[in-house]
CSV table of N, CA and C in Angstrom, one decimal:
chain,number,residue,atom,x,y,z
A,1141,MET,N,-104.5,-53.0,-147.1
A,1141,MET,CA,-104.3,-52.4,-145.8
A,1141,MET,C,-105.4,-52.7,-144.8
A,1142,SER,N,-106.6,-52.7,-145.3
A,1142,SER,CA,-107.8,-52.9,-144.3
A,1142,SER,C,-107.8,-54.3,-143.8
A,1143,THR,N,-107.4,-55.3,-144.6
A,1143,THR,CA,-107.3,-56.7,-144.1
A,1143,THR,C,-106.3,-56.8,-143.0
A,1144,LEU,N,-105.1,-56.1,-143.1
A,1144,LEU,CA,-104.1,-56.1,-142.1
A,1144,LEU,C,-104.6,-55.5,-140.8
A,1145,ALA,N,-105.3,-54.4,-140.9
A,1145,ALA,CA,-105.9,-53.7,-139.8
A,1145,ALA,C,-106.9,-54.6,-139.0
A,1146,ILE,N,-107.7,-55.3,-139.8
A,1146,ILE,CA,-108.7,-56.2,-139.2
A,1146,ILE,C,-108.0,-57.3,-138.4
A,1147,VAL,N,-106.9,-57.9,-139.0
A,1147,VAL,CA,-106.2,-59.0,-138.4
A,1147,VAL,C,-105.5,-58.5,-137.1
A,1148,LEU,N,-104.9,-57.3,-137.2
A,1148,LEU,CA,-104.2,-56.7,-136.0
A,1148,LEU,C,-105.2,-56.4,-134.9
A,1149,ALA,N,-106.4,-55.9,-135.3
A,1149,ALA,CA,-107.4,-55.6,-134.3
A,1149,ALA,C,-107.9,-56.9,-133.6
A,1150,ALA,N,-108.1,-57.9,-134.4
A,1150,ALA,CA,-108.5,-59.2,-133.8
A,1150,ALA,C,-107.5,-59.8,-132.9
A,1151,ALA,N,-106.2,-59.7,-133.3
A,1151,ALA,CA,-105.1,-60.2,-132.4
A,1151,ALA,C,-105.1,-59.4,-131.1
A,1152,LEU,N,-105.2,-58.1,-131.2
A,1152,LEU,CA,-105.2,-57.2,-130.0
A,1152,LEU,C,-106.4,-57.6,-129.1
A,1153,SER,N,-107.6,-57.8,-129.7
A,1153,SER,CA,-108.7,-58.2,-128.9
A,1153,SER,C,-108.5,-59.5,-128.2
A,1154,LEU,N,-107.9,-60.5,-129.0
A,1154,LEU,CA,-107.7,-61.8,-128.4
A,1154,LEU,C,-106.7,-61.7,-127.2
A,1155,THR,N,-105.7,-60.9,-127.4
A,1155,THR,CA,-104.7,-60.7,-126.3
A,1155,THR,C,-105.3,-60.1,-125.1
A,1156,VAL,N,-106.1,-59.1,-125.2
A,1156,VAL,CA,-106.8,-58.4,-124.1
A,1156,VAL,C,-107.8,-59.4,-123.4
A,1157,SER,N,-108.5,-60.1,-124.2
A,1157,SER,CA,-109.6,-60.9,-123.6
A,1157,SER,C,-109.0,-62.2,-122.9
A,1158,THR,N,-107.8,-62.6,-123.2
A,1158,THR,CA,-107.2,-63.8,-122.5
A,1158,THR,C,-106.4,-63.5,-121.3
A,1159,GLN,N,-106.1,-62.2,-121.0
A,1159,GLN,CA,-105.4,-61.9,-119.8
A,1159,GLN,C,-106.2,-62.2,-118.6
A,1160,GLN,N,-105.5,-62.7,-117.5
A,1160,GLN,CA,-106.1,-63.0,-116.3
A,1160,GLN,C,-105.5,-62.1,-115.2
A,1161,ALA,N,-106.3,-61.8,-114.2
A,1161,ALA,CA,-105.8,-61.0,-113.1
A,1161,ALA,C,-104.8,-61.9,-112.3
A,1162,GLN,N,-103.7,-61.3,-111.9
A,1162,GLN,CA,-102.7,-62.0,-111.1
A,1162,GLN,C,-102.9,-61.8,-109.6
A,1163,ALA,N,-102.5,-62.8,-108.8
A,1163,ALA,CA,-102.5,-62.6,-107.4
A,1163,ALA,C,-101.4,-61.7,-107.0
A,1164,ALA,N,-101.5,-61.1,-105.8
A,1164,ALA,CA,-100.5,-60.1,-105.4
A,1164,ALA,C,-99.2,-60.9,-105.1
A,1165,THR,N,-98.1,-60.3,-105.4
A,1165,THR,CA,-96.8,-60.7,-105.0
A,1165,THR,C,-96.0,-59.5,-104.8
A,1166,VAL,N,-95.9,-59.0,-103.6
A,1166,VAL,CA,-95.2,-57.8,-103.3
A,1166,VAL,C,-94.2,-58.0,-102.1
A,1167,THR,N,-93.0,-57.6,-102.4
A,1167,THR,CA,-92.0,-57.5,-101.3
A,1167,THR,C,-91.7,-56.1,-101.0
A,1168,VAL,N,-91.7,-55.8,-99.7
A,1168,VAL,CA,-91.5,-54.4,-99.3
A,1168,VAL,C,-90.2,-54.4,-98.4
A,1169,GLN,N,-89.3,-53.6,-98.7
A,1169,GLN,CA,-88.1,-53.4,-97.9
A,1169,GLN,C,-88.5,-52.6,-96.7
A,1170,ALA,N,-88.2,-53.1,-95.5
A,1170,ALA,CA,-88.7,-52.4,-94.3
A,1170,ALA,C,-88.3,-51.0,-94.2
A,1171,GLU,N,-87.1,-50.7,-94.7
A,1171,GLU,CA,-86.6,-49.3,-94.5
A,1171,GLU,C,-87.2,-48.3,-95.6
A,1172,SER,N,-88.1,-48.8,-96.4
A,1172,SER,CA,-88.7,-47.9,-97.5
A,1172,SER,C,-90.0,-47.3,-97.1
A,1173,TYR,N,-90.2,-47.2,-95.8
A,1173,TYR,CA,-91.5,-46.6,-95.3
A,1173,TYR,C,-91.8,-45.2,-95.7
A,1174,ALA,N,-93.0,-44.8,-95.7
A,1174,ALA,CA,-93.4,-43.4,-96.0
A,1174,ALA,C,-93.4,-42.6,-94.7
A,1175,ALA,N,-93.6,-43.2,-93.6
A,1175,ALA,CA,-93.6,-42.5,-92.3
A,1175,ALA,C,-93.3,-43.6,-91.2
A,1176,GLN,N,-92.8,-43.1,-90.1
A,1176,GLN,CA,-92.4,-44.0,-89.0
A,1176,GLN,C,-92.3,-43.4,-87.7
A,1177,SER,N,-92.2,-44.2,-86.7
A,1177,SER,CA,-92.0,-43.7,-85.3
A,1177,SER,C,-91.1,-44.7,-84.6
A,1178,GLY,N,-89.9,-44.3,-84.1
A,1178,GLY,CA,-89.0,-45.1,-83.4
A,1178,GLY,C,-88.1,-46.0,-84.2
A,1179,VAL,N,-87.9,-45.8,-85.5
A,1179,VAL,CA,-87.2,-46.7,-86.3
A,1179,VAL,C,-85.8,-46.1,-86.7
A,1180,ALA,N,-84.8,-47.0,-86.7
A,1180,ALA,CA,-83.5,-46.6,-87.1
A,1180,ALA,C,-83.1,-47.6,-88.2
A,1181,TRP,N,-82.1,-47.3,-89.0
A,1181,TRP,CA,-81.6,-48.2,-90.0
A,1181,TRP,C,-80.2,-48.7,-89.6
A,1182,GLU,N,-79.9,-49.9,-90.1
A,1182,GLU,CA,-78.5,-50.4,-90.0
A,1182,GLU,C,-78.2,-51.3,-91.2
A,1183,ALA,N,-76.9,-51.5,-91.5
A,1183,ALA,CA,-76.6,-52.4,-92.6
A,1183,ALA,C,-77.0,-53.8,-92.2
A,1184,THR,N,-77.6,-54.5,-93.1
A,1184,THR,CA,-78.0,-55.8,-92.8
A,1184,THR,C,-77.0,-56.9,-93.2
A,1185,GLY,N,-76.9,-57.9,-92.4
A,1185,GLY,CA,-76.1,-59.1,-92.8
A,1185,GLY,C,-76.9,-60.2,-93.5
A,1186,ASP,N,-78.1,-59.8,-93.9
A,1186,ASP,CA,-79.0,-60.8,-94.5
A,1186,ASP,C,-78.6,-60.9,-96.0
A,1187,THR,N,-79.1,-62.0,-96.6
A,1187,THR,CA,-78.9,-62.2,-98.1
A,1187,THR,C,-79.4,-61.0,-98.8
A,1188,GLY,N,-78.6,-60.5,-99.8
A,1188,GLY,CA,-79.1,-59.4,-100.6
A,1188,GLY,C,-78.5,-58.1,-100.1
A,1189,GLY,N,-78.0,-58.0,-98.9
A,1189,GLY,CA,-77.4,-56.8,-98.4
A,1189,GLY,C,-78.4,-55.7,-98.2
A,1190,GLY,N,-77.9,-54.5,-98.2
A,1190,GLY,CA,-78.7,-53.3,-98.0
A,1190,GLY,C,-78.9,-52.9,-96.6
A,1191,GLN,N,-80.0,-52.4,-96.2
A,1191,GLN,CA,-80.3,-52.0,-94.8
A,1191,GLN,C,-81.5,-52.7,-94.3
A,1192,ASN,N,-81.6,-52.7,-93.0
A,1192,ASN,CA,-82.8,-53.2,-92.3
A,1192,ASN,C,-83.3,-52.2,-91.3
A,1193,ALA,N,-84.6,-52.3,-91.0
A,1193,ALA,CA,-85.2,-51.4,-89.9
A,1193,ALA,C,-84.7,-52.1,-88.6
A,1194,ALA,N,-84.2,-51.3,-87.7
A,1194,ALA,CA,-83.5,-51.8,-86.5
A,1194,ALA,C,-83.9,-51.1,-85.3
A,1195,PHE,N,-83.6,-51.7,-84.2
A,1195,PHE,CA,-83.8,-51.2,-82.8
A,1195,PHE,C,-85.3,-50.9,-82.6
A,1196,LEU,N,-86.1,-51.9,-83.0
A,1196,LEU,CA,-87.6,-51.8,-82.9
A,1196,LEU,C,-88.0,-52.2,-81.6
A,1197,ALA,N,-88.9,-51.4,-80.9
A,1197,ALA,CA,-89.4,-51.7,-79.6
A,1197,ALA,C,-90.9,-51.6,-79.6
A,1198,ASN,N,-91.6,-51.9,-78.5
A,1198,ASN,CA,-93.0,-51.9,-78.4
A,1198,ASN,C,-93.5,-50.5,-78.7
A,1199,GLY,N,-94.5,-50.4,-79.6
A,1199,GLY,CA,-95.2,-49.2,-80.0
A,1199,GLY,C,-94.6,-48.5,-81.2
A,1200,ASP,N,-93.4,-48.9,-81.7
A,1200,ASP,CA,-92.8,-48.4,-82.9
A,1200,ASP,C,-93.7,-48.8,-84.1
A,1201,TRP,N,-93.6,-48.0,-85.1
A,1201,TRP,CA,-94.4,-48.4,-86.3
A,1201,TRP,C,-93.8,-47.8,-87.6
A,1202,MET,N,-94.2,-48.4,-88.7
A,1202,MET,CA,-93.8,-47.9,-90.1
A,1202,MET,C,-95.1,-48.0,-90.9
A,1203,ARG,N,-95.2,-46.9,-91.8
A,1203,ARG,CA,-96.3,-46.9,-92.7
A,1203,ARG,C,-95.8,-47.0,-94.2
A,1204,TYR,N,-96.6,-47.8,-95.0
A,1204,TYR,CA,-96.2,-48.0,-96.4
A,1204,TYR,C,-97.5,-47.7,-97.2
A,1205,ASP,N,-97.3,-46.8,-98.2
A,1205,ASP,CA,-98.5,-46.4,-99.0
A,1205,ASP,C,-98.5,-47.2,-100.3
A,1206,ASN,N,-99.7,-47.4,-100.8
A,1206,ASN,CA,-99.9,-48.0,-102.1
A,1206,ASN,C,-99.4,-49.4,-102.2
A,1207,VAL,N,-99.6,-50.2,-101.2
A,1207,VAL,CA,-99.2,-51.6,-101.3
A,1207,VAL,C,-100.3,-52.4,-101.9
A,1208,ASP,N,-100.1,-53.1,-103.0
A,1208,ASP,CA,-101.1,-53.8,-103.7
A,1208,ASP,C,-101.3,-55.2,-103.1
A,1209,LEU,N,-102.4,-55.4,-102.4
A,1209,LEU,CA,-102.7,-56.7,-101.8
A,1209,LEU,C,-103.4,-57.7,-102.8
A,1210,GLY,N,-103.6,-57.2,-104.0
A,1210,GLY,CA,-104.2,-58.1,-105.0
A,1210,GLY,C,-105.6,-58.4,-104.9
A,1211,ALA,N,-106.1,-59.5,-105.4
A,1211,ALA,CA,-107.5,-59.9,-105.4
A,1211,ALA,C,-107.8,-60.6,-104.2
A,1212,ALA,N,-109.1,-60.9,-104.0
A,1212,ALA,CA,-109.6,-61.7,-102.9
A,1212,ALA,C,-109.0,-63.1,-102.9
A,1213,GLY,N,-108.9,-63.7,-101.8
A,1213,GLY,CA,-108.4,-65.1,-101.7
A,1213,GLY,C,-107.3,-65.2,-100.7
A,1214,ARG,N,-106.8,-66.3,-100.5
A,1214,ARG,CA,-105.7,-66.6,-99.5
A,1214,ARG,C,-104.5,-65.6,-99.8
A,1215,LEU,N,-103.9,-65.1,-98.8
A,1215,LEU,CA,-102.7,-64.3,-98.8
A,1215,LEU,C,-101.8,-64.7,-97.8
A,1216,THR,N,-100.5,-65.0,-98.2
A,1216,THR,CA,-99.5,-65.3,-97.2
A,1216,THR,C,-98.7,-64.1,-96.9
A,1217,VAL,N,-98.6,-63.7,-95.6
A,1217,VAL,CA,-97.9,-62.6,-95.2
A,1217,VAL,C,-96.6,-63.1,-94.5
A,1218,SER,N,-95.5,-62.6,-94.9
A,1218,SER,CA,-94.2,-63.1,-94.3
A,1218,SER,C,-93.4,-61.9,-93.9
A,1219,ALA,N,-92.5,-62.1,-92.9
A,1219,ALA,CA,-91.6,-61.0,-92.5
A,1219,ALA,C,-90.3,-61.7,-92.2
A,1220,ARG,N,-89.2,-61.0,-92.7
A,1220,ARG,CA,-87.8,-61.4,-92.5
A,1220,ARG,C,-87.3,-60.7,-91.2
A,1221,ILE,N,-87.2,-61.4,-90.1
A,1221,ILE,CA,-86.9,-60.8,-88.8
A,1221,ILE,C,-85.6,-61.4,-88.2
A,1222,ALA,N,-85.0,-60.6,-87.3
A,1222,ALA,CA,-83.9,-61.1,-86.5
A,1222,ALA,C,-84.1,-60.5,-85.1
A,1223,SER,N,-83.8,-61.4,-84.1
A,1223,SER,CA,-84.0,-60.9,-82.7
A,1223,SER,C,-83.0,-61.7,-81.8
A,1224,ALA,N,-82.3,-61.0,-80.9
A,1224,ALA,CA,-81.4,-61.6,-80.0
A,1224,ALA,C,-82.0,-61.9,-78.7
A,1225,VAL,N,-83.0,-61.1,-78.3
A,1225,VAL,CA,-83.5,-61.3,-76.9
A,1225,VAL,C,-85.0,-61.3,-76.8
A,1226,GLY,N,-85.7,-60.7,-77.7
A,1226,GLY,CA,-87.1,-60.4,-77.5
A,1226,GLY,C,-88.2,-61.4,-77.9
A,1227,SER,N,-89.4,-61.1,-77.5
A,1227,SER,CA,-90.5,-61.7,-78.0
A,1227,SER,C,-91.6,-60.7,-78.1
A,1228,GLY,N,-92.5,-60.9,-79.1
A,1228,GLY,CA,-93.6,-60.0,-79.3
A,1228,GLY,C,-94.2,-60.3,-80.7
A,1229,THR,N,-94.8,-59.3,-81.3
A,1229,THR,CA,-95.4,-59.5,-82.6
A,1229,THR,C,-95.2,-58.3,-83.5
A,1230,VAL,N,-95.3,-58.6,-84.8
A,1230,VAL,CA,-95.4,-57.5,-85.8
A,1230,VAL,C,-96.9,-57.6,-86.3
A,1231,GLU,N,-97.6,-56.5,-86.0
A,1231,GLU,CA,-99.0,-56.5,-86.5
A,1231,GLU,C,-99.0,-55.7,-87.8
A,1232,PHE,N,-99.7,-56.3,-88.8
A,1232,PHE,CA,-99.9,-55.6,-90.1
A,1232,PHE,C,-101.3,-55.1,-90.1
A,1233,ARG,N,-101.5,-53.8,-90.2
A,1233,ARG,CA,-102.9,-53.2,-90.1
A,1233,ARG,C,-103.1,-52.4,-91.4
A,1234,THR,N,-104.3,-52.2,-91.8
A,1234,THR,CA,-104.6,-51.4,-93.0
A,1234,THR,C,-105.3,-50.1,-92.6
A,1235,GLY,N,-105.0,-49.1,-93.3
A,1235,GLY,CA,-105.6,-47.8,-93.2
A,1235,GLY,C,-105.1,-46.9,-92.1
A,1236,SER,N,-104.8,-47.4,-90.9
A,1236,SER,CA,-104.2,-46.6,-89.8
A,1236,SER,C,-103.5,-47.5,-88.8
A,1237,LEU,N,-102.9,-46.9,-87.8
A,1237,LEU,CA,-102.3,-47.6,-86.7
A,1237,LEU,C,-103.2,-48.5,-86.0
A,1238,THR,N,-104.5,-48.1,-85.9
A,1238,THR,CA,-105.5,-48.9,-85.2
A,1238,THR,C,-106.5,-49.5,-86.2
A,1239,GLY,N,-106.2,-49.5,-87.5
A,1239,GLY,CA,-107.1,-50.0,-88.5
A,1239,GLY,C,-107.3,-51.5,-88.4
A,1240,PRO,N,-108.1,-52.0,-89.3
A,1240,PRO,CA,-108.3,-53.5,-89.4
A,1240,PRO,C,-107.0,-54.3,-89.4
A,1241,LEU,N,-107.0,-55.3,-88.6
A,1241,LEU,CA,-105.8,-56.2,-88.5
A,1241,LEU,C,-105.8,-57.1,-89.7
A,1242,LEU,N,-104.7,-57.0,-90.4
A,1242,LEU,CA,-104.5,-57.9,-91.6
A,1242,LEU,C,-103.8,-59.2,-91.2
A,1243,ALA,N,-102.7,-59.1,-90.4
A,1243,ALA,CA,-102.0,-60.3,-90.1
A,1243,ALA,C,-101.1,-60.0,-88.8
A,1244,VAL,N,-100.8,-61.1,-88.1
A,1244,VAL,CA,-99.9,-61.0,-87.0
A,1244,VAL,C,-98.7,-62.0,-87.2
A,1245,ILE,N,-97.5,-61.5,-87.1
A,1245,ILE,CA,-96.3,-62.3,-87.2
A,1245,ILE,C,-95.7,-62.4,-85.8
A,1246,PRO,N,-95.5,-63.6,-85.3
A,1246,PRO,CA,-94.9,-63.8,-84.0
A,1246,PRO,C,-93.4,-63.5,-84.1
A,1247,VAL,N,-92.8,-63.0,-83.0
A,1247,VAL,CA,-91.4,-62.7,-83.0
A,1247,VAL,C,-90.9,-63.5,-81.8
A,1248,SER,N,-89.8,-64.3,-82.0
A,1248,SER,CA,-89.1,-65.0,-80.9
A,1248,SER,C,-87.6,-64.9,-81.2
A,1249,PRO,N,-86.7,-65.1,-80.3
A,1249,PRO,CA,-85.3,-65.0,-80.6
A,1249,PRO,C,-84.9,-65.9,-81.7
A,1250,THR,N,-84.1,-65.3,-82.6
A,1250,THR,CA,-83.5,-66.1,-83.8
A,1250,THR,C,-82.1,-66.4,-83.6
A,1251,GLY,N,-81.5,-65.9,-82.5
A,1251,GLY,CA,-80.1,-66.2,-82.2
A,1251,GLY,C,-79.1,-65.0,-82.4
A,1252,GLY,N,-79.7,-63.9,-82.8
A,1252,GLY,CA,-78.9,-62.7,-82.9
A,1252,GLY,C,-79.6,-61.6,-83.7
A,1253,TRP,N,-79.0,-60.4,-83.5
A,1253,TRP,CA,-79.6,-59.2,-84.2
A,1253,TRP,C,-79.5,-59.3,-85.7
A,1254,GLN,N,-78.5,-60.1,-86.2
A,1254,GLN,CA,-78.4,-60.3,-87.7
A,1254,GLN,C,-78.5,-61.8,-88.0
A,1255,THR,N,-79.2,-62.5,-87.2
A,1255,THR,CA,-79.5,-63.9,-87.5
A,1255,THR,C,-80.9,-64.0,-88.0
A,1256,TRP,N,-81.1,-64.1,-89.3
A,1256,TRP,CA,-82.4,-63.9,-89.9
A,1256,TRP,C,-83.2,-65.1,-90.1
A,1257,ALA,N,-84.5,-65.0,-89.9
A,1257,ALA,CA,-85.5,-66.1,-90.1
A,1257,ALA,C,-86.8,-65.5,-90.7
A,1258,THR,N,-87.4,-66.2,-91.5
A,1258,THR,CA,-88.7,-65.8,-92.2
A,1258,THR,C,-89.8,-66.4,-91.4
A,1259,GLN,N,-90.7,-65.6,-90.9
A,1259,GLN,CA,-91.9,-66.0,-90.2
A,1259,GLN,C,-93.1,-65.7,-91.2
A,1260,ALA,N,-94.1,-66.6,-91.2
A,1260,ALA,CA,-95.2,-66.4,-92.2
A,1260,ALA,C,-96.5,-66.8,-91.5
A,1261,THR,N,-97.6,-66.2,-92.0
A,1261,THR,CA,-98.9,-66.6,-91.6
A,1261,THR,C,-99.8,-66.4,-92.9
A,1262,ASP,N,-100.9,-67.2,-92.9
A,1262,ASP,CA,-101.8,-67.1,-94.0
A,1262,ASP,C,-103.1,-66.4,-93.5
A,1263,VAL,N,-103.7,-65.6,-94.4
A,1263,VAL,CA,-105.0,-65.0,-94.1
A,1263,VAL,C,-105.9,-65.4,-95.2
A,1264,THR,N,-107.2,-65.6,-94.9
A,1264,THR,CA,-108.1,-66.0,-95.9
A,1264,THR,C,-109.0,-64.8,-96.4
A,1265,THR,N,-109.1,-63.8,-95.6
A,1265,THR,CA,-109.8,-62.6,-96.1
A,1265,THR,C,-108.9,-61.4,-95.9
A,1266,HIS,N,-109.0,-60.4,-96.8
A,1266,HIS,CA,-108.2,-59.2,-96.7
A,1266,HIS,C,-108.7,-58.2,-97.6
A,1267,PRO,N,-108.4,-56.9,-97.3
A,1267,PRO,CA,-108.8,-55.9,-98.3
A,1267,PRO,C,-108.1,-56.1,-99.6
A,1268,THR,N,-108.6,-55.7,-100.7
A,1268,THR,CA,-108.0,-55.9,-102.0
A,1268,THR,C,-107.5,-54.6,-102.6
A,1269,GLY,N,-106.6,-54.8,-103.6
A,1269,GLY,CA,-106.0,-53.7,-104.3
A,1269,GLY,C,-105.1,-52.9,-103.4
A,1270,SER,N,-104.9,-51.6,-103.8
A,1270,SER,CA,-103.9,-50.8,-103.2
A,1270,SER,C,-104.3,-50.3,-101.8
A,1271,GLN,N,-103.4,-50.5,-100.8
A,1271,GLN,CA,-103.8,-50.2,-99.4
A,1271,GLN,C,-102.6,-49.5,-98.8
A,1272,THR,N,-102.9,-48.7,-97.7
A,1272,THR,CA,-101.9,-48.2,-96.8
A,1272,THR,C,-101.8,-49.3,-95.7
A,1273,VAL,N,-100.5,-49.8,-95.5
A,1273,VAL,CA,-100.3,-50.8,-94.6
A,1273,VAL,C,-99.3,-50.3,-93.5
A,1274,PHE,N,-99.7,-50.6,-92.3
A,1274,PHE,CA,-98.9,-50.2,-91.1
A,1274,PHE,C,-98.3,-51.5,-90.5
A,1275,ALA,N,-97.0,-51.5,-90.2
A,1275,ALA,CA,-96.3,-52.5,-89.4
A,1275,ALA,C,-96.2,-51.9,-88.0
A,1276,VAL,N,-96.9,-52.5,-87.0
A,1276,VAL,CA,-96.9,-52.0,-85.7
A,1276,VAL,C,-96.3,-53.1,-84.8
A,1277,LEU,N,-95.3,-52.6,-84.0
A,1277,LEU,CA,-94.5,-53.6,-83.1
A,1277,LEU,C,-95.1,-53.6,-81.7
A,1278,ARG,N,-95.3,-54.9,-81.3
A,1278,ARG,CA,-95.9,-55.1,-79.9
A,1278,ARG,C,-95.0,-56.0,-79.1
A,1279,SER,N,-94.7,-55.7,-77.9
A,1279,SER,CA,-93.9,-56.5,-77.0
A,1279,SER,C,-94.2,-56.1,-75.6
A,1280,THR,N,-94.2,-57.0,-74.7
A,1280,THR,CA,-94.3,-56.7,-73.2
A,1280,THR,C,-92.9,-56.4,-72.6
A,1281,ALA,N,-91.9,-56.7,-73.4
A,1281,ALA,CA,-90.5,-56.5,-72.9
A,1281,ALA,C,-90.1,-55.0,-73.0
A,1282,ALA,N,-89.3,-54.6,-72.1
A,1282,ALA,CA,-88.7,-53.2,-72.2
A,1282,ALA,C,-87.6,-53.2,-73.2
A,1283,GLY,N,-87.5,-52.2,-74.1
A,1283,GLY,CA,-86.4,-52.0,-75.0
A,1283,GLY,C,-86.7,-52.7,-76.3
A,1284,ASP,N,-85.6,-52.7,-77.2
A,1284,ASP,CA,-85.6,-53.2,-78.5
A,1284,ASP,C,-85.8,-54.7,-78.5
A,1285,PHE,N,-86.6,-55.3,-79.5
A,1285,PHE,CA,-86.8,-56.7,-79.5
A,1285,PHE,C,-86.7,-57.3,-80.9
A,1286,VAL,N,-86.7,-56.5,-81.9
A,1286,VAL,CA,-86.6,-57.1,-83.3
A,1286,VAL,C,-86.0,-56.2,-84.3
A,1287,ASN,N,-85.4,-56.7,-85.3
A,1287,ASN,CA,-85.1,-56.0,-86.6
A,1287,ASN,C,-85.9,-56.6,-87.7
A,1288,ILE,N,-86.2,-55.8,-88.7
A,1288,ILE,CA,-87.0,-56.4,-89.9
A,1288,ILE,C,-86.2,-56.0,-91.1
A,1289,ASN,N,-86.0,-56.9,-92.0
A,1289,ASN,CA,-85.4,-56.7,-93.3
A,1289,ASN,C,-86.4,-56.4,-94.4
A,1290,TRP,N,-87.4,-57.2,-94.5
A,1290,TRP,CA,-88.5,-57.1,-95.5
A,1290,TRP,C,-89.7,-57.8,-95.0
A,1291,PHE,N,-90.8,-57.5,-95.7
A,1291,PHE,CA,-92.0,-58.3,-95.5
A,1291,PHE,C,-92.6,-58.4,-96.9
A,1292,SER,N,-93.5,-59.5,-97.0
A,1292,SER,CA,-94.1,-59.7,-98.3
A,1292,SER,C,-95.5,-60.2,-98.2
A,1293,PHE,N,-96.2,-60.0,-99.3
A,1293,PHE,CA,-97.6,-60.5,-99.5
A,1293,PHE,C,-97.6,-61.3,-100.7
A,1294,VAL,N,-98.0,-62.6,-100.6
A,1294,VAL,CA,-98.0,-63.5,-101.7
A,1294,VAL,C,-99.4,-64.1,-101.8
A,1295,GLY,N,-100.1,-63.8,-102.9
A,1295,GLY,CA,-101.5,-64.2,-103.2
A,1295,GLY,C,-101.5,-65.7,-103.5
A,1296,ALA,N,-102.7,-66.2,-103.5
A,1296,ALA,CA,-103.0,-67.6,-103.8
A,1296,ALA,C,-102.5,-67.8,-105.3
A,1297,GLY,N,-101.8,-68.9,-105.5
A,1297,GLY,CA,-101.3,-69.3,-106.8
A,1297,GLY,C,-99.8,-68.9,-107.0
A,1298,ASP,N,-99.3,-68.0,-106.2
A,1298,ASP,CA,-97.9,-67.6,-106.3
A,1298,ASP,C,-97.2,-68.5,-105.3
A,1299,SER,N,-95.9,-68.8,-105.5
A,1299,SER,CA,-95.2,-69.6,-104.6
A,1299,SER,C,-93.9,-68.9,-104.1
A,1300,PRO,N,-93.7,-68.9,-102.7
A,1300,PRO,CA,-92.6,-68.3,-102.2
A,1300,PRO,C,-91.3,-69.1,-102.4
A,1301,ARG,N,-90.2,-68.5,-102.3
A,1301,ARG,CA,-88.9,-69.2,-102.4
A,1301,ARG,C,-88.7,-69.9,-101.0
A,1302,PRO,N,-87.6,-70.8,-101.0
A,1302,PRO,CA,-87.4,-71.5,-99.7
A,1302,PRO,C,-87.1,-70.6,-98.5
A,1303,ASP,N,-86.6,-69.4,-98.8
A,1303,ASP,CA,-86.3,-68.4,-97.7
A,1303,ASP,C,-87.6,-67.6,-97.3
A,1304,GLY,N,-88.7,-67.9,-98.0
A,1304,GLY,CA,-89.9,-67.2,-97.7
A,1304,GLY,C,-90.2,-66.0,-98.5
A,1305,SER,N,-89.2,-65.6,-99.3
A,1305,SER,CA,-89.5,-64.4,-100.2
A,1305,SER,C,-90.3,-64.9,-101.4
A,1306,PRO,N,-91.0,-64.0,-102.0
A,1306,PRO,CA,-91.8,-64.3,-103.2
A,1306,PRO,C,-91.0,-64.7,-104.4
A,1307,SER,N,-91.5,-65.6,-105.3
A,1307,SER,CA,-90.7,-66.0,-106.4
A,1307,SER,C,-90.7,-65.0,-107.5
A,1308,THR,N,-91.6,-64.0,-107.5
A,1308,THR,CA,-91.6,-62.9,-108.5
A,1308,THR,C,-91.7,-61.6,-107.7
A,1309,ARG,N,-91.3,-60.6,-108.4
A,1309,ARG,CA,-91.4,-59.2,-107.8
A,1309,ARG,C,-92.2,-58.4,-108.7
A,1310,PRO,N,-92.9,-57.3,-108.1
A,1310,PRO,CA,-93.7,-56.5,-108.9
A,1310,PRO,C,-92.8,-55.7,-109.9
A,1311,SER,N,-93.4,-55.3,-111.1
A,1311,SER,CA,-92.6,-54.5,-112.0
A,1311,SER,C,-92.8,-53.1,-111.7
A,1312,GLY,N,-91.8,-52.3,-112.1
A,1312,GLY,CA,-91.9,-50.8,-111.9
A,1312,GLY,C,-91.4,-50.5,-110.5
A,1313,THR,N,-91.4,-49.3,-110.1
A,1313,THR,CA,-91.0,-48.8,-108.8
A,1313,THR,C,-92.1,-48.1,-108.1
A,1314,PRO,N,-92.9,-48.9,-107.3
A,1314,PRO,CA,-94.1,-48.2,-106.6
A,1314,PRO,C,-93.6,-47.1,-105.7
A,1315,SER,N,-94.5,-46.3,-105.2
A,1315,SER,CA,-94.1,-45.1,-104.4
A,1315,SER,C,-93.6,-45.6,-103.0
A,1316,TRP,N,-93.9,-46.8,-102.6
A,1316,TRP,CA,-93.4,-47.2,-101.3
A,1316,TRP,C,-92.0,-47.8,-101.3
A,1317,ARG,N,-91.5,-48.0,-102.5
A,1317,ARG,CA,-90.1,-48.5,-102.6
A,1317,ARG,C,-89.2,-47.5,-103.1
A,1318,SER,N,-88.4,-46.9,-102.2
A,1318,SER,CA,-87.5,-45.9,-102.7
A,1318,SER,C,-86.1,-46.5,-102.8
A,1319,SER,N,-85.3,-45.9,-103.7
A,1319,SER,CA,-84.0,-46.5,-104.0
A,1319,SER,C,-82.9,-45.8,-103.1
A,1320,VAL,N,-83.1,-44.5,-102.8
A,1320,VAL,CA,-82.2,-43.8,-102.0
A,1320,VAL,C,-82.9,-42.9,-101.0
A,1321,ARG,N,-82.4,-42.8,-99.8
A,1321,ARG,CA,-83.0,-41.9,-98.8
A,1321,ARG,C,-81.9,-40.9,-98.4
């Protein structure tokens, strides 16, 4: 029995010592916010169905708690957006509405409120680990200018799908992803 215990302990030690930290790959459904201002939901016509955050105007915002941005290194931030008329930006900030700017996604007309496009930008430095992330909408136009289905954070070494979504999804159900509201 003691030989078996030594072999198992060695195997366990080998397994633990060979694991490597993985880069962040997180997709957040826009409607799964922890708090918001000015946001409504509607059924989405995008791939995968479900709902999207809709009727978004200048100054509206959504807060997401415990979003894992992974380790240091390059991070691709993407947003799945639709817009019939507007232009502006989606600012991703950490910590608060006016906290450090993580990324800015430009918004331009996509051809309709349910005509979806993925916009992405790369950032080279960012906070690591679990963060509170705010999506803050900015536009000089009056009224609604964008709908958002999801956004994602893909760390260096992960590869997004052709539509811009990450190739892998986090395991488990983090607190920022709710199944029913």
